[in-house]
mmCIF file of C-alpha atoms in Angstrom:
data_model
loop_
_atom_site.group_PDB
_atom_site.id
_atom_site.type_symbol
_atom_site.label_atom_id
_atom_site.label_comp_id
_atom_site.label_asym_id
_atom_site.label_seq_id
_atom_site.Cartn_x
_atom_site.Cartn_y
_atom_site.Cartn_z
ATOM 1 C CA MET A 1002 -5.746 4.398 23.137
ATOM 2 C CA THR A 1003 -2.279 2.992 22.397
ATOM 3 C CA ILE A 1004 -1.233 -0.008 24.426
ATOM 4 C CA LYS A 1005 2.239 -1.454 24.551
ATOM 5 C CA ARG A 1006 2.199 -5.213 24.241
ATOM 6 C CA SER A 1007 4.907 -7.812 24.641
ATOM 7 C CA PHE A 1008 5.428 -10.149 21.696
ATOM 8 C CA ALA A 1009 3.963 -13.067 23.599
ATOM 9 C CA VAL A 1010 0.786 -11.146 24.566
ATOM 10 C CA LEU A 1011 0.376 -9.912 20.985
ATOM 11 C CA CYS A 1012 0.557 -13.434 19.617
ATOM 12 C CA PHE A 1013 -2.095 -14.517 22.111
ATOM 13 C CA ILE A 1014 -4.531 -11.651 21.492
ATOM 14 C CA LEU A 1015 -4.223 -10.989 17.764
ATOM 15 C CA PRO A 1016 -5.629 -14.298 16.390
ATOM 16 C CA CYS A 1017 -8.830 -13.765 18.431
ATOM 17 C CA ALA A 1018 -9.238 -10.262 17.069
ATOM 18 C CA LEU A 1019 -8.655 -11.405 13.515
ATOM 19 C CA ALA A 1020 -11.159 -14.237 13.827
ATOM 20 C CA GLN A 1021 -13.835 -11.654 14.503
ATOM 21 C CA ALA A 1022 -12.780 -9.288 11.704
ATOM 22 C CA GLY A 1023 -15.099 -10.760 9.089
ATOM 23 C CA SER A 1024 -18.166 -9.826 11.153
ATOM 24 C CA ARG A 1025 -17.455 -6.072 11.131
ATOM 25 C CA GLU A 1026 -19.640 -3.830 9.053
ATOM 26 C CA SER A 1027 -16.935 -1.150 8.555
ATOM 27 C CA VAL A 1028 -13.315 -0.419 9.355
ATOM 28 C CA SER A 1029 -12.188 3.022 10.578
ATOM 29 C CA SER A 1030 -8.974 4.835 9.693
ATOM 30 C CA PRO A 1031 -5.696 3.241 10.872
ATOM 31 C CA ALA A 1032 -3.813 4.712 13.798
ATOM 32 C CA PRO A 1033 -0.120 3.750 13.533
ATOM 33 C CA VAL A 1034 2.320 5.133 16.099
ATOM 34 C CA VAL A 1035 6.065 5.800 16.211
ATOM 35 C CA GLY A 1036 7.943 2.545 16.248
ATOM 36 C CA ASP A 1037 5.384 0.524 14.305
ATOM 37 C CA SER A 1038 6.959 -1.259 11.382
ATOM 38 C CA TRP A 1039 6.119 -3.644 8.532
ATOM 39 C CA THR A 1040 8.692 -5.758 6.653
ATOM 40 C CA TYR A 1041 7.898 -6.817 3.086
ATOM 41 C CA GLN A 1042 9.391 -9.253 0.644
ATOM 42 C CA TYR A 1043 9.373 -7.826 -2.892
ATOM 43 C CA THR A 1044 8.927 -10.110 -5.870
ATOM 44 C CA ASP A 1045 9.211 -9.299 -9.544
ATOM 45 C CA VAL A 1046 6.273 -11.491 -10.679
ATOM 46 C CA TRP A 1047 6.988 -10.812 -14.335
ATOM 47 C CA LYS A 1048 10.475 -12.354 -14.066
ATOM 48 C CA GLY A 1049 9.617 -14.752 -11.206
ATOM 49 C CA VAL A 1050 12.471 -13.393 -9.099
ATOM 50 C CA LYS A 1051 12.468 -12.299 -5.458
ATOM 51 C CA GLY A 1052 14.073 -8.939 -4.742
ATOM 52 C CA ASN A 1053 14.937 -7.030 -1.605
ATOM 53 C CA THR A 1054 13.210 -7.329 1.769
ATOM 54 C CA ASN A 1055 12.569 -3.841 3.137
ATOM 55 C CA ARG A 1056 11.220 -2.552 6.432
ATOM 56 C CA MET A 1057 8.853 0.449 6.692
ATOM 57 C CA GLU A 1058 9.167 2.075 10.143
ATOM 58 C CA VAL A 1059 7.020 4.923 11.480
ATOM 59 C CA THR A 1060 9.288 7.735 12.682
ATOM 60 C CA ALA A 1061 6.732 10.498 13.311
ATOM 61 C CA VAL A 1062 3.022 11.207 13.232
ATOM 62 C CA ASP A 1063 2.030 14.890 12.905
ATOM 63 C CA GLU A 1064 -0.325 17.290 11.114
ATOM 64 C CA ASN A 1065 1.372 16.474 7.831
ATOM 65 C CA GLY A 1066 0.686 12.771 8.125
ATOM 66 C CA ILE A 1067 2.632 9.581 8.863
ATOM 67 C CA HIS A 1068 6.400 9.742 8.322
ATOM 68 C CA VAL A 1069 8.136 6.498 7.397
ATOM 69 C CA ASP A 1070 11.748 5.424 6.953
ATOM 70 C CA VAL A 1071 12.229 2.622 4.466
ATOM 71 C CA LYS A 1072 15.313 0.495 5.247
ATOM 72 C CA ARG A 1073 16.935 -2.723 4.094
ATOM 73 C CA ALA A 1074 15.737 -5.389 6.485
ATOM 74 C CA ALA A 1075 19.102 -7.130 6.679
ATOM 75 C CA SER A 1076 21.468 -4.154 7.077
ATOM 76 C CA GLY A 1077 19.224 -1.374 8.304
ATOM 77 C CA ALA A 1078 20.566 0.895 5.537
ATOM 78 C CA LEU A 1079 18.191 3.778 4.832
ATOM 79 C CA ILE A 1080 16.687 3.716 1.354
ATOM 80 C CA SER A 1081 14.235 6.581 1.456
ATOM 81 C CA THR A 1082 11.941 8.666 3.678
ATOM 82 C CA GLN A 1083 8.270 8.602 2.780
ATOM 83 C CA LEU A 1084 5.105 10.409 3.844
ATOM 84 C CA PHE A 1085 1.576 8.943 4.006
ATOM 85 C CA SER A 1086 -1.703 10.659 4.719
ATOM 86 C CA PRO A 1087 -3.490 9.870 8.051
ATOM 87 C CA GLN A 1088 -5.360 7.167 6.063
ATOM 88 C CA MET A 1089 -2.070 5.581 5.006
ATOM 89 C CA ASN A 1090 -2.378 6.783 1.390
ATOM 90 C CA PRO A 1091 0.896 7.586 -0.339
ATOM 91 C CA VAL A 1092 1.857 11.289 -0.524
ATOM 92 C CA ASP A 1093 5.666 11.234 -0.976
ATOM 93 C CA ARG A 1094 7.182 7.994 -2.175
ATOM 94 C CA GLY A 1095 10.841 8.932 -2.433
ATOM 95 C CA ALA A 1096 11.109 10.660 -5.785
ATOM 96 C CA MET A 1097 7.358 10.692 -6.463
ATOM 97 C CA HIS A 1098 4.918 13.163 -4.888
ATOM 98 C CA PHE A 1099 1.116 12.888 -5.089
ATOM 99 C CA ALA A 1100 -1.347 15.744 -4.591
ATOM 100 C CA PRO A 1101 -3.673 14.990 -2.962
ATOM 101 C CA SER A 1102 -2.620 11.588 -1.724
ATOM 102 C CA PHE A 1103 -2.894 8.506 -3.966
ATOM 103 C CA ALA A 1104 -6.320 7.180 -2.829
ATOM 104 C CA ARG A 1105 -5.486 3.564 -2.127
ATOM 105 C CA TYR A 1106 -8.006 3.671 0.735
ATOM 106 C CA ALA A 1107 -11.136 5.735 1.534
ATOM 107 C CA PHE A 1108 -12.044 5.059 5.176
ATOM 108 C CA PRO A 1109 -14.281 3.880 6.663
ATOM 109 C CA LEU A 1110 -14.028 0.731 4.570
ATOM 110 C CA ALA A 1111 -16.660 -1.938 4.132
ATOM 111 C CA PRO A 1112 -17.404 -4.593 1.465
ATOM 112 C CA GLY A 1113 -18.980 -2.937 -1.553
ATOM 113 C CA LYS A 1114 -17.640 0.583 -0.931
ATOM 114 C CA GLU A 1115 -16.381 2.459 -3.986
ATOM 115 C CA TRP A 1116 -14.593 5.780 -4.513
ATOM 116 C CA ASN A 1117 -13.138 7.969 -7.227
ATOM 117 C CA SER A 1118 -10.300 10.443 -7.076
ATOM 118 C CA ASP A 1119 -8.265 12.667 -9.402
ATOM 119 C CA VAL A 1120 -4.629 12.958 -8.412
ATOM 120 C CA THR A 1121 -1.529 14.595 -9.833
ATOM 121 C CA GLY A 1122 1.876 12.972 -9.498
ATOM 122 C CA ASN A 1123 5.226 14.578 -10.135
ATOM 123 C CA ASN A 1124 8.843 13.532 -10.103
ATOM 124 C CA PRO A 1125 10.866 16.758 -9.636
ATOM 125 C CA LYS A 1126 14.208 15.047 -10.377
ATOM 126 C CA GLN A 1127 12.985 13.831 -13.767
ATOM 127 C CA GLY A 1128 10.839 16.891 -14.401
ATOM 128 C CA LYS A 1129 7.836 14.687 -15.218
ATOM 129 C CA ASN A 1130 4.189 15.059 -14.265
ATOM 130 C CA TRP A 1131 1.211 12.707 -14.500
ATOM 131 C CA ARG A 1132 -2.517 12.821 -13.898
ATOM 132 C CA TYR A 1133 -4.209 9.823 -12.274
ATOM 133 C CA GLN A 1134 -7.909 9.004 -12.416
ATOM 134 C CA ILE A 1135 -8.466 6.513 -9.613
ATOM 135 C CA LYS A 1136 -11.281 4.086 -8.990
ATOM 136 C CA GLY A 1137 -11.250 1.978 -5.839
ATOM 137 C CA LYS A 1138 -13.548 -0.748 -4.546
ATOM 138 C CA VAL A 1139 -13.632 -2.967 -1.455
ATOM 139 C CA LEU A 1140 -14.524 -6.500 -2.561
ATOM 140 C CA ASP A 1141 -14.969 -8.496 0.649
ATOM 141 C CA TRP A 1142 -13.225 -10.076 3.622
ATOM 142 C CA GLU A 1143 -10.744 -12.751 2.571
ATOM 143 C CA LYS A 1144 -8.353 -14.987 4.423
ATOM 144 C CA VAL A 1145 -4.829 -14.555 3.087
ATOM 145 C CA LYS A 1146 -1.584 -16.344 4.025
ATOM 146 C CA VAL A 1147 1.763 -14.608 3.863
ATOM 147 C CA PRO A 1148 5.159 -15.331 5.506
ATOM 148 C CA ALA A 1149 4.122 -13.294 8.568
ATOM 149 C CA GLY A 1150 1.063 -15.510 9.141
ATOM 150 C CA GLU A 1151 -2.557 -15.983 8.137
ATOM 151 C CA PHE A 1152 -4.919 -13.022 8.393
ATOM 152 C CA ASP A 1153 -8.486 -11.984 7.701
ATOM 153 C CA ALA A 1154 -8.158 -9.012 5.380
ATOM 154 C CA LEU A 1155 -10.287 -6.629 3.352
ATOM 155 C CA LYS A 1156 -9.537 -7.232 -0.303
ATOM 156 C CA ILE A 1157 -9.376 -3.931 -2.211
ATOM 157 C CA VAL A 1158 -8.886 -3.289 -5.925
ATOM 158 C CA VAL A 1159 -7.638 0.104 -7.069
ATOM 159 C CA GLU A 1160 -7.453 0.943 -10.766
ATOM 160 C CA ALA A 1161 -5.805 4.144 -11.992
ATOM 161 C CA THR A 1162 -5.632 5.435 -15.543
ATOM 162 C CA TYR A 1163 -2.692 7.809 -15.868
ATOM 163 C CA SER A 1164 -1.380 10.163 -18.552
ATOM 164 C CA ALA A 1165 1.730 12.233 -18.869
ATOM 165 C CA GLN A 1166 1.054 15.973 -18.595
ATOM 166 C CA ASP A 1167 4.213 17.197 -20.315
ATOM 167 C CA THR A 1168 4.463 15.179 -23.524
ATOM 168 C CA PHE A 1169 2.615 15.046 -26.823
ATOM 169 C CA THR A 1170 2.780 11.286 -27.146
ATOM 170 C CA LYS A 1171 0.964 8.417 -25.427
ATOM 171 C CA ASN A 1172 4.174 6.825 -24.247
ATOM 172 C CA GLY A 1173 3.577 8.197 -20.741
ATOM 173 C CA SER A 1174 0.031 6.870 -20.507
ATOM 174 C CA GLY A 1175 -1.393 3.603 -19.221
ATOM 175 C CA GLN A 1176 -3.280 1.945 -16.442
ATOM 176 C CA LEU A 1177 -2.168 0.448 -13.140
ATOM 177 C CA THR A 1178 -4.004 -1.942 -10.879
ATOM 178 C CA GLU A 1179 -3.317 -2.577 -7.205
ATOM 179 C CA THR A 1180 -4.923 -5.466 -5.414
ATOM 180 C CA VAL A 1181 -4.495 -4.894 -1.698
ATOM 181 C CA TRP A 1182 -5.215 -7.055 1.346
ATOM 182 C CA PHE A 1183 -5.630 -4.664 4.298
ATOM 183 C CA VAL A 1184 -5.599 -5.914 7.869
ATOM 184 C CA PRO A 1185 -7.091 -3.403 10.371
ATOM 185 C CA GLU A 1186 -5.232 -4.778 13.382
ATOM 186 C CA LEU A 1187 -1.906 -4.130 11.643
ATOM 187 C CA ASN A 1188 -2.814 -0.692 10.265
ATOM 188 C CA ASN A 1189 -1.516 -1.696 6.870
ATOM 189 C CA PHE A 1190 -1.686 -4.231 4.071
ATOM 190 C CA VAL A 1191 -0.204 -7.738 4.359
ATOM 191 C CA LYS A 1192 -0.110 -8.272 0.590
ATOM 192 C CA LEU A 1193 -0.126 -6.026 -2.449
ATOM 193 C CA ASP A 1194 -0.177 -7.190 -6.106
ATOM 194 C CA TYR A 1195 0.706 -4.552 -8.712
ATOM 195 C CA ARG A 1196 0.179 -4.579 -12.467
ATOM 196 C CA ASP A 1197 1.002 -1.843 -14.956
ATOM 197 C CA THR A 1198 -0.032 -1.688 -18.632
ATOM 198 C CA ASP A 1199 0.884 0.818 -21.280
ATOM 199 C CA TRP A 1200 -1.579 2.781 -23.419
ATOM 200 C CA GLN A 1201 -1.868 -0.197 -25.784
ATOM 201 C CA GLY A 1202 -2.789 -2.584 -22.978
ATOM 202 C CA ARG A 1203 0.549 -4.370 -22.888
ATOM 203 C CA ILE A 1204 1.647 -5.493 -19.435
ATOM 204 C CA TYR A 1205 5.177 -4.364 -18.598
ATOM 205 C CA ASN A 1206 5.261 -4.481 -14.806
ATOM 206 C CA ARG A 1207 3.958 -7.135 -12.421
ATOM 207 C CA ASP A 1208 5.128 -6.960 -8.859
ATOM 208 C CA SER A 1209 4.066 -8.121 -5.369
ATOM 209 C CA TRP A 1210 4.891 -7.376 -1.741
ATOM 210 C CA GLU A 1211 4.173 -9.789 1.107
ATOM 211 C CA LEU A 1212 4.481 -9.103 4.831
ATOM 212 C CA THR A 1213 7.241 -11.127 6.524
ATOM 213 C CA ALA A 1214 7.298 -9.433 9.941
ATOM 214 C CA TYR A 1215 5.707 -6.570 11.858
ATOM 215 C CA VAL A 1216 6.026 -4.624 15.118
ATOM 216 C CA ARG A 1217 3.157 -2.871 16.945
ATOM 217 C CA LYS A 1218 3.902 -0.487 19.781
#
């Protein structure tokens, strides 16, 4: 059941719910609704520089999944439209399409759970295709502090080895790692650390996203 809450009521209720989160044995699939949003501060960890602050807003929920508009937090300018599976796994991320979805989560979630998934990714504009072999694991409940507040979150590590499907070199191969802190009450992560290495193990991308604000309808 979806309940509309005022901001004051939400601030009163949510800390109590989060305090009990660590005692749960498992967490079921998220259920975001139209109007829910999450605002994230992007940081280029490699360069130590903060980037844009963007807002993800749910615009529709249907048989195809969860539709999201990504906008600049300050101006409201639309950056891209994205699609997530019912489990909030990326399907369309602007130029990138995953089939099936990129298995960031495998609900229900509980400490110790593991999963594997083979996924293809393609970028039609660039005419490039990749294959991802994904391994995910829920570590444990962990308290995490971000600009939006302090939360009890499930810490999840997702590792994906990927290889280009349309080249004869290893330049399109490597491994990415996402460390995600997922908060059930918010239907999304509050923090995500990303690391990407090439086929020789050299790190060439390190990024993070931290929640600065959210809206629940």
